[in-house]
Amino acid sequence: MNNQKQLVACSIMVAPVRRLVFYKLRTWLDQVVKIVVHTFVVEESKIPLNPKDVDGYWYCAGDFCNTDEAGVYQDLSLADIDYARCLVEPNIKDDHPNRENLVISGVYGVHYVCHNITNRVLYATEDKVTLSELNIKTTGYPLVVKSALGVYGQNKVEWNRKKQRCSNSLGCNVAQERTTSSQDCPEQARYDEINKIHHKVSEEYIFEAHVLTDLLSVIDSKFYNRTLKLVNDYDNQLITWNQFNFKMIEACNILFSDTVAKVGLELTKKIYSDCIIENNFNDTSFVTVDEDVECAMA
């Protein structure tokens, strides 16, 4: 790495003072989680931050959140800071006229959420860590990854172009090597991230994460396809923003229901631990690993 510095990934529950304003702008994701959590990244060298003159802070969507507000939910990662700044420009507020080019393109909740922007900044870390690997609070993250939003946002072409542009502009081998790994295939990045999410659950049940991933692959693929269609419908002005959110909530409920039918309520709640899952589903015991493999191959 050319210019190594520590990044601090943070998460914070939406403060009561902001909650009334935030409520009016709630996306589908905010409505299916128990507690709304905001994730963001700052440069450690810039802490303490000055709210009146913020520097080294990656805005995601919304107002400035001081790291003090984030409490215990903080995690340090070493990163190529120049690469991080190129991938996602820091200190850019939502009303910046060139925000789509400097930060991320699209509409919040439809094409990206804060989790996606945070992952984009973390892409500049040596091991390209993601939120699933950090010890911070993230709500609804499995839904984000399994939906059309994926790991780095819905617009995969825009993201790949930005990585290529940053590699070329920096002119460094490390950055160029980053754009050739298997993780840069959107499908592979999504599969790997789902595996990481499932790994935390599977450890408790003593089976490999890929068993759960394969078992739920059809259900998760249907959820992805439903959400991708809704994004396309929104982009083509076939549905409004409110209709999009309503239909996304419906898609989440179908995902929950199908997952419960496949692996039981207890395991479903562990996969989507921060989500509001209906309690009227019939619980079933999780089938054995051998049966899982047979189901996954069927």
PDB file of N, CA, C and O in Angstrom, residues 200-246:
ATOM      1  N   LYS A 200     -21.430 -17.189  10.641  1.00  0.00           N
ATOM      2  CA  LYS A 200     -21.672 -16.866  12.051  1.00  0.00           C
ATOM      3  C   LYS A 200     -22.800 -17.707  12.630  1.00  0.00           C
ATOM      4  O   LYS A 200     -22.791 -18.056  13.811  1.00  0.00           O
ATOM      5  N   VAL A 201     -23.772 -18.031  11.783  1.00  0.00           N
ATOM      6  CA  VAL A 201     -24.895 -18.848  12.226  1.00  0.00           C
ATOM      7  C   VAL A 201     -24.512 -20.318  12.262  1.00  0.00           C
ATOM      8  O   VAL A 201     -24.813 -21.040  13.214  1.00  0.00           O
ATOM      9  N   SER A 202     -23.822 -20.765  11.217  1.00  0.00           N
ATOM     10  CA  SER A 202     -23.524 -22.191  11.078  1.00  0.00           C
ATOM     11  C   SER A 202     -22.587 -22.699  12.162  1.00  0.00           C
ATOM     12  O   SER A 202     -22.643 -23.873  12.542  1.00  0.00           O
ATOM     13  N   GLU A 203     -21.720 -21.823  12.680  1.00  0.00           N
ATOM     14  CA  GLU A 203     -20.812 -22.231  13.758  1.00  0.00           C
ATOM     15  C   GLU A 203     -21.586 -22.780  14.944  1.00  0.00           C
ATOM     16  O   GLU A 203     -21.185 -23.756  15.574  1.00  0.00           O
ATOM     17  N   GLU A 204     -22.708 -22.156  15.237  1.00  0.00           N
ATOM     18  CA  GLU A 204     -23.525 -22.557  16.375  1.00  0.00           C
ATOM     19  C   GLU A 204     -24.172 -23.925  16.146  1.00  0.00           C
ATOM     20  O   GLU A 204     -24.425 -24.673  17.084  1.00  0.00           O
ATOM     21  N   TYR A 205     -24.419 -24.244  14.868  1.00  0.00           N
ATOM     22  CA  TYR A 205     -25.065 -25.509  14.536  1.00  0.00           C
ATOM     23  C   TYR A 205     -24.069 -26.581  14.064  1.00  0.00           C
ATOM     24  O   TYR A 205     -24.444 -27.684  13.703  1.00  0.00           O
ATOM     25  N   ILE A 206     -22.790 -26.211  14.062  1.00  0.00           N
ATOM     26  CA  ILE A 206     -21.687 -27.117  13.711  1.00  0.00           C
ATOM     27  C   ILE A 206     -21.869 -27.725  12.317  1.00  0.00           C
ATOM     28  O   ILE A 206     -21.921 -28.942  12.143  1.00  0.00           O
ATOM     29  N   PHE A 207     -22.002 -26.862  11.305  1.00  0.00           N
ATOM     30  CA  PHE A 207     -21.945 -27.323   9.925  1.00  0.00           C
ATOM     31  C   PHE A 207     -21.308 -26.208   9.103  1.00  0.00           C
ATOM     32  O   PHE A 207     -21.202 -25.067   9.547  1.00  0.00           O
ATOM     33  N   GLU A 208     -20.848 -26.548   7.929  1.00  0.00           N
ATOM     34  CA  GLU A 208     -20.165 -25.575   7.080  1.00  0.00           C
ATOM     35  C   GLU A 208     -21.145 -24.526   6.553  1.00  0.00           C
ATOM     36  O   GLU A 208     -22.301 -24.835   6.244  1.00  0.00           O
ATOM     37  N   ALA A 209     -20.644 -23.298   6.426  1.00  0.00           N
ATOM     38  CA  ALA A 209     -21.499 -22.202   5.977  1.00  0.00           C
ATOM     39  C   ALA A 209     -22.078 -22.458   4.594  1.00  0.00           C
ATOM     40  O   ALA A 209     -23.226 -22.111   4.312  1.00  0.00           O
ATOM     41  N   HIS A 210     -21.284 -23.083   3.709  1.00  0.00           N
ATOM     42  CA  HIS A 210     -21.755 -23.286   2.342  1.00  0.00           C
ATOM     43  C   HIS A 210     -22.964 -24.221   2.292  1.00  0.00           C
ATOM     44  O   HIS A 210     -23.748 -24.181   1.337  1.00  0.00           O
ATOM     45  N   VAL A 211     -23.128 -25.068   3.322  1.00  0.00           N
ATOM     46  CA  VAL A 211     -24.298 -25.943   3.372  1.00  0.00           C
ATOM     47  C   VAL A 211     -25.561 -25.100   3.471  1.00  0.00           C
ATOM     48  O   VAL A 211     -26.542 -25.320   2.757  1.00  0.00           O
ATOM     49  N   LEU A 212     -25.545 -24.120   4.364  1.00  0.00           N
ATOM     50  CA  LEU A 212     -26.692 -23.233   4.525  1.00  0.00           C
ATOM     51  C   LEU A 212     -26.870 -22.356   3.295  1.00  0.00           C
ATOM     52  O   LEU A 212     -27.995 -22.124   2.838  1.00  0.00           O
ATOM     53  N   THR A 213     -25.766 -21.877   2.743  1.00  0.00           N
ATOM     54  CA  THR A 213     -25.830 -21.047   1.538  1.00  0.00           C
ATOM     55  C   THR A 213     -26.449 -21.814   0.375  1.00  0.00           C
ATOM     56  O   THR A 213     -27.319 -21.300  -0.340  1.00  0.00           O
ATOM     57  N   ASP A 214     -26.007 -23.048   0.195  1.00  0.00           N
ATOM     58  CA  ASP A 214     -26.552 -23.866  -0.894  1.00  0.00           C
ATOM     59  C   ASP A 214     -28.015 -24.225  -0.647  1.00  0.00           C
ATOM     60  O   ASP A 214     -28.829 -24.244  -1.576  1.00  0.00           O
ATOM     61  N   LEU A 215     -28.341 -24.514   0.607  1.00  0.00           N
ATOM     62  CA  LEU A 215     -29.708 -24.893   0.948  1.00  0.00           C
ATOM     63  C   LEU A 215     -30.686 -23.759   0.661  1.00  0.00           C
ATOM     64  O   LEU A 215     -31.811 -23.989   0.225  1.00  0.00           O
ATOM     65  N   LEU A 216     -30.234 -22.515   0.901  1.00  0.00           N
ATOM     66  CA  LEU A 216     -31.106 -21.351   0.719  1.00  0.00           C
ATOM     67  C   LEU A 216     -30.903 -20.659  -0.625  1.00  0.00           C
ATOM     68  O   LEU A 216     -31.475 -19.589  -0.860  1.00  0.00           O
ATOM     69  N   SER A 217     -30.087 -21.243  -1.488  1.00  0.00           N
ATOM     70  CA  SER A 217     -29.703 -20.563  -2.728  1.00  0.00           C
ATOM     71  C   SER A 217     -30.904 -20.219  -3.616  1.00  0.00           C
ATOM     72  O   SER A 217     -30.972 -19.127  -4.183  1.00  0.00           O
ATOM     73  N   VAL A 218     -31.848 -21.140  -3.738  1.00  0.00           N
ATOM     74  CA  VAL A 218     -33.013 -20.884  -4.592  1.00  0.00           C
ATOM     75  C   VAL A 218     -33.874 -19.774  -3.993  1.00  0.00           C
ATOM     76  O   VAL A 218     -34.317 -18.858  -4.700  1.00  0.00           O
ATOM     77  N   ILE A 219     -34.099 -19.850  -2.689  1.00  0.00           N
ATOM     78  CA  ILE A 219     -34.901 -18.836  -1.996  1.00  0.00           C
ATOM     79  C   ILE A 219     -34.237 -17.470  -2.097  1.00  0.00           C
ATOM     80  O   ILE A 219     -34.890 -16.461  -2.408  1.00  0.00           O
ATOM     81  N   ASP A 220     -32.926 -17.432  -1.854  1.00  0.00           N
ATOM     82  CA  ASP A 220     -32.192 -16.166  -1.912  1.00  0.00           C
ATOM     83  C   ASP A 220     -32.149 -15.611  -3.336  1.00  0.00           C
ATOM     84  O   ASP A 220     -32.211 -14.397  -3.541  1.00  0.00           O
ATOM     85  N   SER A 221     -32.046 -16.496  -4.321  1.00  0.00           N
ATOM     86  CA  SER A 221     -32.034 -16.051  -5.726  1.00  0.00           C
ATOM     87  C   SER A 221     -33.373 -15.438  -6.117  1.00  0.00           C
ATOM     88  O   SER A 221     -33.423 -14.443  -6.841  1.00  0.00           O
ATOM     89  N   LYS A 222     -34.451 -16.032  -5.643  1.00  0.00           N
ATOM     90  CA  LYS A 222     -35.780 -15.475  -5.926  1.00  0.00           C
ATOM     91  C   LYS A 222     -35.922 -14.082  -5.308  1.00  0.00           C
ATOM     92  O   LYS A 222     -36.504 -13.181  -5.920  1.00  0.00           O
ATOM     93  N   PHE A 223     -35.407 -13.921  -4.093  1.00  0.00           N
ATOM     94  CA  PHE A 223     -35.443 -12.611  -3.441  1.00  0.00           C
ATOM     95  C   PHE A 223     -34.629 -11.599  -4.238  1.00  0.00           C
ATOM     96  O   PHE A 223     -35.073 -10.459  -4.465  1.00  0.00           O
ATOM     97  N   TYR A 224     -33.449 -12.004  -4.676  1.00  0.00           N
ATOM     98  CA  TYR A 224     -32.616 -11.121  -5.495  1.00  0.00           C
ATOM     99  C   TYR A 224     -33.349 -10.702  -6.762  1.00  0.00           C
ATOM    100  O   TYR A 224     -33.379  -9.517  -7.123  1.00  0.00           O
ATOM    101  N   ASN A 225     -33.943 -11.664  -7.451  1.00  0.00           N
ATOM    102  CA  ASN A 225     -34.637 -11.367  -8.710  1.00  0.00           C
ATOM    103  C   ASN A 225     -35.858 -10.467  -8.485  1.00  0.00           C
ATOM    104  O   ASN A 225     -36.140  -9.577  -9.294  1.00  0.00           O
ATOM    105  N   ARG A 226     -36.584 -10.709  -7.387  1.00  0.00           N
ATOM    106  CA  ARG A 226     -37.736  -9.841  -7.074  1.00  0.00           C
ATOM    107  C   ARG A 226     -37.279  -8.405  -6.855  1.00  0.00           C
ATOM    108  O   ARG A 226     -37.884  -7.457  -7.366  1.00  0.00           O
ATOM    109  N   THR A 227     -36.228  -8.249  -6.066  1.00  0.00           N
ATOM    110  CA  THR A 227     -35.759  -6.891  -5.741  1.00  0.00           C
ATOM    111  C   THR A 227     -35.152  -6.211  -6.958  1.00  0.00           C
ATOM    112  O   THR A 227     -35.298  -4.998  -7.140  1.00  0.00           O
ATOM    113  N   LEU A 228     -34.480  -6.985  -7.814  1.00  0.00           N
ATOM    114  CA  LEU A 228     -33.910  -6.403  -9.028  1.00  0.00           C
ATOM    115  C   LEU A 228     -35.015  -5.906  -9.952  1.00  0.00           C
ATOM    116  O   LEU A 228     -34.903  -4.825 -10.551  1.00  0.00           O
ATOM    117  N   LYS A 229     -36.085  -6.662 -10.060  1.00  0.00           N
ATOM    118  CA  LYS A 229     -37.225  -6.229 -10.878  1.00  0.00           C
ATOM    119  C   LYS A 229     -37.826  -4.942 -10.327  1.00  0.00           C
ATOM    120  O   LYS A 229     -38.184  -4.035 -11.092  1.00  0.00           O
ATOM    121  N   LEU A 230     -37.919  -4.847  -9.001  1.00  0.00           N
ATOM    122  CA  LEU A 230     -38.486  -3.640  -8.398  1.00  0.00           C
ATOM    123  C   LEU A 230     -37.591  -2.427  -8.644  1.00  0.00           C
ATOM    124  O   LEU A 230     -38.093  -1.321  -8.891  1.00  0.00           O
ATOM    125  N   VAL A 231     -36.280  -2.624  -8.592  1.00  0.00           N
ATOM    126  CA  VAL A 231     -35.360  -1.525  -8.909  1.00  0.00           C
ATOM    127  C   VAL A 231     -35.556  -1.084 -10.350  1.00  0.00           C
ATOM    128  O   VAL A 231     -35.623   0.115 -10.649  1.00  0.00           O
ATOM    129  N   ASN A 232     -35.644  -2.055 -11.254  1.00  0.00           N
ATOM    130  CA  ASN A 232     -35.861  -1.723 -12.672  1.00  0.00           C
ATOM    131  C   ASN A 232     -37.203  -1.028 -12.882  1.00  0.00           C
ATOM    132  O   ASN A 232     -37.304  -0.080 -13.678  1.00  0.00           O
ATOM    133  N   ASP A 233     -38.237  -1.491 -12.185  1.00  0.00           N
ATOM    134  CA  ASP A 233     -39.548  -0.844 -12.286  1.00  0.00           C
ATOM    135  C   ASP A 233     -39.478   0.597 -11.805  1.00  0.00           C
ATOM    136  O   ASP A 233     -40.088   1.501 -12.414  1.00  0.00           O
ATOM    137  N   TYR A 234     -38.741   0.826 -10.722  1.00  0.00           N
ATOM    138  CA  TYR A 234     -38.597   2.194 -10.208  1.00  0.00           C
ATOM    139  C   TYR A 234     -37.824   3.057 -11.215  1.00  0.00           C
ATOM    140  O   TYR A 234     -38.216   4.188 -11.501  1.00  0.00           O
ATOM    141  N   ASP A 235     -36.738   2.514 -11.739  1.00  0.00           N
ATOM    142  CA  ASP A 235     -35.919   3.268 -12.696  1.00  0.00           C
ATOM    143  C   ASP A 235     -36.708   3.624 -13.952  1.00  0.00           C
ATOM    144  O   ASP A 235     -36.478   4.669 -14.562  1.00  0.00           O
ATOM    145  N   ASN A 236     -37.637   2.745 -14.328  1.00  0.00           N
ATOM    146  CA  ASN A 236     -38.459   2.987 -15.523  1.00  0.00           C
ATOM    147  C   ASN A 236     -39.754   3.726 -15.201  1.00  0.00           C
ATOM    148  O   ASN A 236     -40.649   3.822 -16.049  1.00  0.00           O
ATOM    149  N   GLN A 237     -39.857   4.236 -13.967  1.00  0.00           N
ATOM    150  CA  GLN A 237     -40.994   5.033 -13.499  1.00  0.00           C
ATOM    151  C   GLN A 237     -42.312   4.273 -13.577  1.00  0.00           C
ATOM    152  O   GLN A 237     -43.377   4.865 -13.789  1.00  0.00           O
ATOM    153  N   LEU A 238     -42.240   2.964 -13.388  1.00  0.00           N
ATOM    154  CA  LEU A 238     -43.447   2.147 -13.365  1.00  0.00           C
ATOM    155  C   LEU A 238     -44.061   2.120 -11.975  1.00  0.00           C
ATOM    156  O   LEU A 238     -45.253   1.820 -11.824  1.00  0.00           O
ATOM    157  N   ILE A 239     -43.261   2.415 -10.967  1.00  0.00           N
ATOM    158  CA  ILE A 239     -43.733   2.496  -9.585  1.00  0.00           C
ATOM    159  C   ILE A 239     -43.108   3.704  -8.915  1.00  0.00           C
ATOM    160  O   ILE A 239     -42.024   4.145  -9.299  1.00  0.00           O
ATOM    161  N   THR A 240     -43.798   4.230  -7.909  1.00  0.00           N
ATOM    162  CA  THR A 240     -43.283   5.374  -7.159  1.00  0.00           C
ATOM    163  C   THR A 240     -42.330   4.887  -6.065  1.00  0.00           C
ATOM    164  O   THR A 240     -42.203   3.685  -5.805  1.00  0.00           O
ATOM    165  N   TRP A 241     -41.681   5.841  -5.395  1.00  0.00           N
ATOM    166  CA  TRP A 241     -40.765   5.506  -4.306  1.00  0.00           C
ATOM    167  C   TRP A 241     -41.516   4.801  -3.178  1.00  0.00           C
ATOM    168  O   TRP A 241     -41.028   3.807  -2.636  1.00  0.00           O
ATOM    169  N   ASN A 242     -42.709   5.290  -2.841  1.00  0.00           N
ATOM    170  CA  ASN A 242     -43.507   4.654  -1.791  1.00  0.00           C
ATOM    171  C   ASN A 242     -43.943   3.245  -2.194  1.00  0.00           C
ATOM    172  O   ASN A 242     -43.925   2.324  -1.370  1.00  0.00           O
ATOM    173  N   GLN A 243     -44.335   3.089  -3.446  1.00  0.00           N
ATOM    174  CA  GLN A 243     -44.723   1.756  -3.922  1.00  0.00           C
ATOM    175  C   GLN A 243     -43.530   0.809  -3.910  1.00  0.00           C
ATOM    176  O   GLN A 243     -43.666  -0.377  -3.579  1.00  0.00           O
ATOM    177  N   PHE A 244     -42.378   1.332  -4.277  1.00  0.00           N
ATOM    178  CA  PHE A 244     -41.159   0.519  -4.254  1.00  0.00           C
ATOM    179  C   PHE A 244     -40.893  -0.010  -2.844  1.00  0.00           C
ATOM    180  O   PHE A 244     -40.636  -1.210  -2.654  1.00  0.00           O
ATOM    181  N   ASN A 245     -40.966   0.875  -1.857  1.00  0.00           N
ATOM    182  CA  ASN A 245     -40.712   0.466  -0.477  1.00  0.00           C
ATOM    183  C   ASN A 245     -41.731  -0.567   0.001  1.00  0.00           C
ATOM    184  O   ASN A 245     -41.377  -1.548   0.662  1.00  0.00           O
ATOM    185  N   PHE A 246     -42.992  -0.357  -0.339  1.00  0.00           N
ATOM    186  CA  PHE A 246     -44.041  -1.298   0.053  1.00  0.00           C
ATOM    187  C   PHE A 246     -43.790  -2.684  -0.545  1.00  0.00           C
ATOM    188  O   PHE A 246     -43.889  -3.711   0.141  1.00  0.00           O
TER     189      PHE A 246
END
